[in-house]
C-alpha positions as a Python dict, from the first residue, in 0.01 Angstrom:
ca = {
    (1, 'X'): (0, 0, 0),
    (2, 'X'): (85, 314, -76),
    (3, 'X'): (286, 491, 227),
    (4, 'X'): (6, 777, 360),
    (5, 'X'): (-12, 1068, 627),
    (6, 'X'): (232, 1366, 591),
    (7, 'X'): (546, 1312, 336),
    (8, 'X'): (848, 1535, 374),
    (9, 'X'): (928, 1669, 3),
    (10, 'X'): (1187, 1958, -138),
    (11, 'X'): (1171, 2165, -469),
    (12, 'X'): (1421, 2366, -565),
    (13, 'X'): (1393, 2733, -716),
    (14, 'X'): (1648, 2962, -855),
    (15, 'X'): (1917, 2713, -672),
    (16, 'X'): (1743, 2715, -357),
    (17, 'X'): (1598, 2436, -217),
    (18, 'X'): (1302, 2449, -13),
    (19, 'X'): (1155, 2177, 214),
    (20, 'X'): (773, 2129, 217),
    (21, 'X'): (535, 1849, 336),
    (22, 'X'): (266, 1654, 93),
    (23, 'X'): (-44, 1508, 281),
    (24, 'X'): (-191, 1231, 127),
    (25, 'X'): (-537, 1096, 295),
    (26, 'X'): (-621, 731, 409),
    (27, 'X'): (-709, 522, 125),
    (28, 'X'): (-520, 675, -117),
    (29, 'X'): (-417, 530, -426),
    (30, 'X'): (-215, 596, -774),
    (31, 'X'): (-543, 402, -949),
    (32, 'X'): (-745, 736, -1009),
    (33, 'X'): (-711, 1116, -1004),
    (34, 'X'): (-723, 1330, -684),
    (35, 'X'): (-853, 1620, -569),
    (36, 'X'): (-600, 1885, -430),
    (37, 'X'): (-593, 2173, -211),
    (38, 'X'): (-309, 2396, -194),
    (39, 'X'): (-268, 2541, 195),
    (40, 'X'): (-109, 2907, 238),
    (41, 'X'): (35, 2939, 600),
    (42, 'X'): (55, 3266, 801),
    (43, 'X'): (309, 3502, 927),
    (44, 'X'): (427, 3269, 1215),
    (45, 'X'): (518, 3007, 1026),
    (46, 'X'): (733, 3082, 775),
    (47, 'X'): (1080, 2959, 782),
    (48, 'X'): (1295, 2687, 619),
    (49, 'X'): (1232, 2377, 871),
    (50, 'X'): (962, 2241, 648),
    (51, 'X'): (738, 2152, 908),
    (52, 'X'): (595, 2438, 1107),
    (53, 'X'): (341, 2509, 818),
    (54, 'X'): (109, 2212, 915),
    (55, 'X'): (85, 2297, 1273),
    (56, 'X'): (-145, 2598, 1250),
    (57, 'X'): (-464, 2561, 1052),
    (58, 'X'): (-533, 2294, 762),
    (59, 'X'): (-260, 2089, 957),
    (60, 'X'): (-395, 2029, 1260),
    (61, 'X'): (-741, 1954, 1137),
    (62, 'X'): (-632, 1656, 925),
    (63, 'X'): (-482, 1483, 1219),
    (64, 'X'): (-815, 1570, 1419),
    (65, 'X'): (-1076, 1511, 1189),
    (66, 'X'): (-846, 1252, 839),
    (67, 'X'): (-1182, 1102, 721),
    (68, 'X'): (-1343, 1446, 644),
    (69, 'X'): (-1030, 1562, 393),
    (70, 'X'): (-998, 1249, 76),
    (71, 'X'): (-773, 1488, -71),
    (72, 'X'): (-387, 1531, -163),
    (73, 'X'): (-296, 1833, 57),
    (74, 'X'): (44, 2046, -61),
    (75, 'X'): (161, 2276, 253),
    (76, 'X'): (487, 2499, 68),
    (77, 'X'): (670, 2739, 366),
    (78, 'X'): (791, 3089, 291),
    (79, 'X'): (1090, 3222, 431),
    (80, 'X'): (1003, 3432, 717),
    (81, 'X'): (892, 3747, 649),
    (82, 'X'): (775, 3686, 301),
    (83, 'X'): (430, 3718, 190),
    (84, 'X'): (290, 3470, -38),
    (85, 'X'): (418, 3694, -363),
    (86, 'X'): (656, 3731, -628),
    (87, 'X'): (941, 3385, -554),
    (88, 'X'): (719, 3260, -283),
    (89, 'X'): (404, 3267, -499),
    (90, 'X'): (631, 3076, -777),
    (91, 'X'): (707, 2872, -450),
    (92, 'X'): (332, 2741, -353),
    (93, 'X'): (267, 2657, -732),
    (94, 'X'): (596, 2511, -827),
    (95, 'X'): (506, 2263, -535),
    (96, 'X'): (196, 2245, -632),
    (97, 'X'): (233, 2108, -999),
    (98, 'X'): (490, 1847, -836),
    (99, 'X'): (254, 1688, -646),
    (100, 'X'): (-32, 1716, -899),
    (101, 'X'): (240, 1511, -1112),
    (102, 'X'): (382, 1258, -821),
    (103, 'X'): (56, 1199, -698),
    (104, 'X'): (-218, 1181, -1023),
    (105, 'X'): (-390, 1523, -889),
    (106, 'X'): (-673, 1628, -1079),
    (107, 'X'): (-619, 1965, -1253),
    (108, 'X'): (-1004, 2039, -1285),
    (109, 'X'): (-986, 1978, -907),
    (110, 'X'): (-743, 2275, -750),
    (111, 'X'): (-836, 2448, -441),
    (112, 'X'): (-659, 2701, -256),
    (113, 'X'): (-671, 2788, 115),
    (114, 'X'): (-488, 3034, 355),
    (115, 'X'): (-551, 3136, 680),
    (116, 'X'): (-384, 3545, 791),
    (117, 'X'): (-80, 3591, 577),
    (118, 'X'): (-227, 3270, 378),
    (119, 'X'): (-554, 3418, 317),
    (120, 'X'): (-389, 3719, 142),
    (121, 'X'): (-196, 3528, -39),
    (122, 'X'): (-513, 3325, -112),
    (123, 'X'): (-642, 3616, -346),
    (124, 'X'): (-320, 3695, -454),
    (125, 'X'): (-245, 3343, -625),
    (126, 'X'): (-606, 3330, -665),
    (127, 'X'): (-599, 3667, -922),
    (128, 'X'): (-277, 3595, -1115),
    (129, 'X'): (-401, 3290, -1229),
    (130, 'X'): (-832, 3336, -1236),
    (131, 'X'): (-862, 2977, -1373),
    (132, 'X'): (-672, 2767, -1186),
    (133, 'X'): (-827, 2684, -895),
    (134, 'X'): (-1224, 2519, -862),
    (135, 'X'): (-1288, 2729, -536),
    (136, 'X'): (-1128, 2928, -248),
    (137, 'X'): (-1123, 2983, 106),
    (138, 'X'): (-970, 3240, 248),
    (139, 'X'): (-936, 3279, 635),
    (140, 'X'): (-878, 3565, 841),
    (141, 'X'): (-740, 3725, 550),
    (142, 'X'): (-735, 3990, 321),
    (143, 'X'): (-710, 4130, -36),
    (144, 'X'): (-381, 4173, -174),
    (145, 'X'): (-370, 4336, -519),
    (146, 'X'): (-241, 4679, -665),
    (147, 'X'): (-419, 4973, -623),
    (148, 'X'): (-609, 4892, -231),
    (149, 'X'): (-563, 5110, 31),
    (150, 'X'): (-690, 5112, 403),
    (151, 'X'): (-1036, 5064, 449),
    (152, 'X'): (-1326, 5218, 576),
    (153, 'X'): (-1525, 5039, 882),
    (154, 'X'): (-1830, 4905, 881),
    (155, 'X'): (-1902, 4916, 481),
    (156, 'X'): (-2291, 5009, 453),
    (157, 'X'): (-2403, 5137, 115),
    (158, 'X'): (-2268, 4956, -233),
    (159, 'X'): (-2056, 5294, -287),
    (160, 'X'): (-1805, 5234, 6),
    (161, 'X'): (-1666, 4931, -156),
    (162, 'X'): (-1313, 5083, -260),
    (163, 'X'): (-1272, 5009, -681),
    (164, 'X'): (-947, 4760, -625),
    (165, 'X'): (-1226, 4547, -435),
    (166, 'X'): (-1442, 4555, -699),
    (167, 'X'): (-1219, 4484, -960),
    (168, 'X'): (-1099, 4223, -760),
    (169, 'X'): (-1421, 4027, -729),
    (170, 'X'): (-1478, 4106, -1090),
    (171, 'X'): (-1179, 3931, -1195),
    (172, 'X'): (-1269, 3617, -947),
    (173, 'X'): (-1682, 3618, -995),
    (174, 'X'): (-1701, 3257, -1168),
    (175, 'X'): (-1472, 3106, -879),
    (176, 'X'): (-1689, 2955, -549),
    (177, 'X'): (-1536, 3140, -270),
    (178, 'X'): (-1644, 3100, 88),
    (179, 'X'): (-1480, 3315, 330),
    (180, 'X'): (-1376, 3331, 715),
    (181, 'X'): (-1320, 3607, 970),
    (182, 'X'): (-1358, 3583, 1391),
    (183, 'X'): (-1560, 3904, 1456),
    (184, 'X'): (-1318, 4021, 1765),
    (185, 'X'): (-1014, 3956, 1507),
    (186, 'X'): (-766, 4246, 1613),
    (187, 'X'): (-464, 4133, 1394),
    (188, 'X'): (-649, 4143, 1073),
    (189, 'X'): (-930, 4363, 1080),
    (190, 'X'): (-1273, 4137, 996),
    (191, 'X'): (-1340, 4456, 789),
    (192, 'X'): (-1093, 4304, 526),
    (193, 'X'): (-1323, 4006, 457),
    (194, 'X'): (-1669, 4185, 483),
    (195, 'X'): (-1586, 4413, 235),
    (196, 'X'): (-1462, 4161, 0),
    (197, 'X'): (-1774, 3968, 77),
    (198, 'X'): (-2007, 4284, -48),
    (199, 'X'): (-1758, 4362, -361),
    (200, 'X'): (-1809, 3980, -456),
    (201, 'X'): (-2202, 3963, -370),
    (202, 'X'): (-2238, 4315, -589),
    (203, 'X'): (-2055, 4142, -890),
    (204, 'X'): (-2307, 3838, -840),
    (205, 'X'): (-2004, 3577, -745),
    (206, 'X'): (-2083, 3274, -547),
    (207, 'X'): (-1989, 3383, -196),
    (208, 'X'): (-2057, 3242, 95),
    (209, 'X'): (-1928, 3407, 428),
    (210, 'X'): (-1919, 3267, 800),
    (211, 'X'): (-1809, 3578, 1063),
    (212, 'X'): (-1758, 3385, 1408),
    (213, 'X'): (-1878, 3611, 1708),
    (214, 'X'): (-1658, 3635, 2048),
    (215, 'X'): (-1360, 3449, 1790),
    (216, 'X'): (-1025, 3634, 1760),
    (217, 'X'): (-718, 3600, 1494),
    (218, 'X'): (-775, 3246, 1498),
    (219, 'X'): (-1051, 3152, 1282),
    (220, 'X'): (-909, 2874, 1095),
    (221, 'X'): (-1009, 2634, 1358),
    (222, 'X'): (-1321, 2679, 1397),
    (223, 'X'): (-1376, 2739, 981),
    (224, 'X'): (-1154, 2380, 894),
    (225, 'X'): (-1371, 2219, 1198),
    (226, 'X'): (-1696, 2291, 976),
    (227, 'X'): (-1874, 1928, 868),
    (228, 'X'): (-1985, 2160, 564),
    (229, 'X'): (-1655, 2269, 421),
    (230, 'X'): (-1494, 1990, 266),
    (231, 'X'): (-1811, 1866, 89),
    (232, 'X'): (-1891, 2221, -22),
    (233, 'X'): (-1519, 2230, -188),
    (234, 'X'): (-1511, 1890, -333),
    (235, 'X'): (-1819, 1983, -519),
    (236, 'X'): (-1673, 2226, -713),
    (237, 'X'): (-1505, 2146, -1054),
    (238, 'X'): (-1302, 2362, -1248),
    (239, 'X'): (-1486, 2387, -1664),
    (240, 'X'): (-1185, 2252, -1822),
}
């Protein structure tokens, strides 16, 4: 039987290597395609240890909960103190399209998660490449694209939603998205994800958004906890 659980991997980029871990569920086998999900880590995790990345977030739920997640999971690591752009965007999709290739992922079945520093990057890797991915979910996050500034609290009419929002969701309005943010979040204001939430429900996207009252910074494990989530992503299949 194929060996299962978390798989220590490296790619190399630019003649550095990086180490990153491959999750591959119970069950699996090389015999037919597989869904995969691509998980962006957050500030405090970065590094070069290849490891810290799956103990905050989409980690620790698949040791809590393995049954719920039949999916190849890829978990990349910045360096510390690099957002998830420019070498370490190349990063997360260079490992990526290795384990789609080691491990017979299904390209019609990409998703792409990230929880603070990870759900930025989320939309980031999300709008350089529109296509890629079947659906998103962002956590505790917030956009990252040219043009956005700081932004205003507690967005009421359709005309506070700043423009790089808008053009944002515009770009990303065929792509499922369901979204994340604790209410009492004071390291990434939950302002970032309700206005992304309005800019995406104004374009007519599929959005669906889960704010977590009393819940600070960390979301994620409450969101990866939901019964709903997996099923809801696994539905969703990229038109090829």
């Amino acid at each position: 039987m194929p060996e299962t659980g978390f798989l220590a991997r490296t790619a190399t980029l630019a003649a550095t290597t990086y180490r990153y871990q491959i999750y591959l569920p119970p069950g699996f086998t090389p015999d037919r395609l597989w869904p995969v999900i691509l998980f962006l880590h957050g500030a405090g995790e970065g590094g070069s240890d290849g490891l810290q990345q799956t103990r905050v977030g989409l980690g620790p739920a698949l040791r809590r909960f393995p049954e719920r997640f039949p999916a190849v999971v890829v978990f990349p690591q910045s360096r510390r103190g690099h957002p998830w752009r420019g070498p370490m965007a190349e990063l997360a999709l260079h490992t990526l399209e290795q384990a789609i290739r080691e491990f017979h992922g299904d390209p019609n079945r990409l998703y792409l998660t990230g929880v603070s520093m990870g759900g930025y990057g989320t939309w980031r890797l999300a709008l350089e490449d529109p296509h890629r991915f079947a659906a998103l979910v962002p956590i505790c996050g917030g956009l990252d694209a040219p043009g956005r500034r700081t932004l205003p609290r507690n967005p009421g009419a359709a005309s506070s939603v700043p423009e790089p929002f808008l053009e944002a969701a515009r770009h990303l309005r065929h792509v499922p998205t369901w979204i994340f943010h604790g209410e009492e979040d004071t390291i990434i204001p939950v302002e970032e994800s309700r206005i992304m939430v309005q800019a995406l429900r104004e374009v007519g996207a599929p959005v669906r958004y889960t704010e977590y009252p009393e819940v600070e910074h960390d979301s994620w494990d409450p969101a990866y906890a939901e019964q709903e989530l997996m099923p809801w992503l696994l539905s969703h299949v990229r038109a090829p």
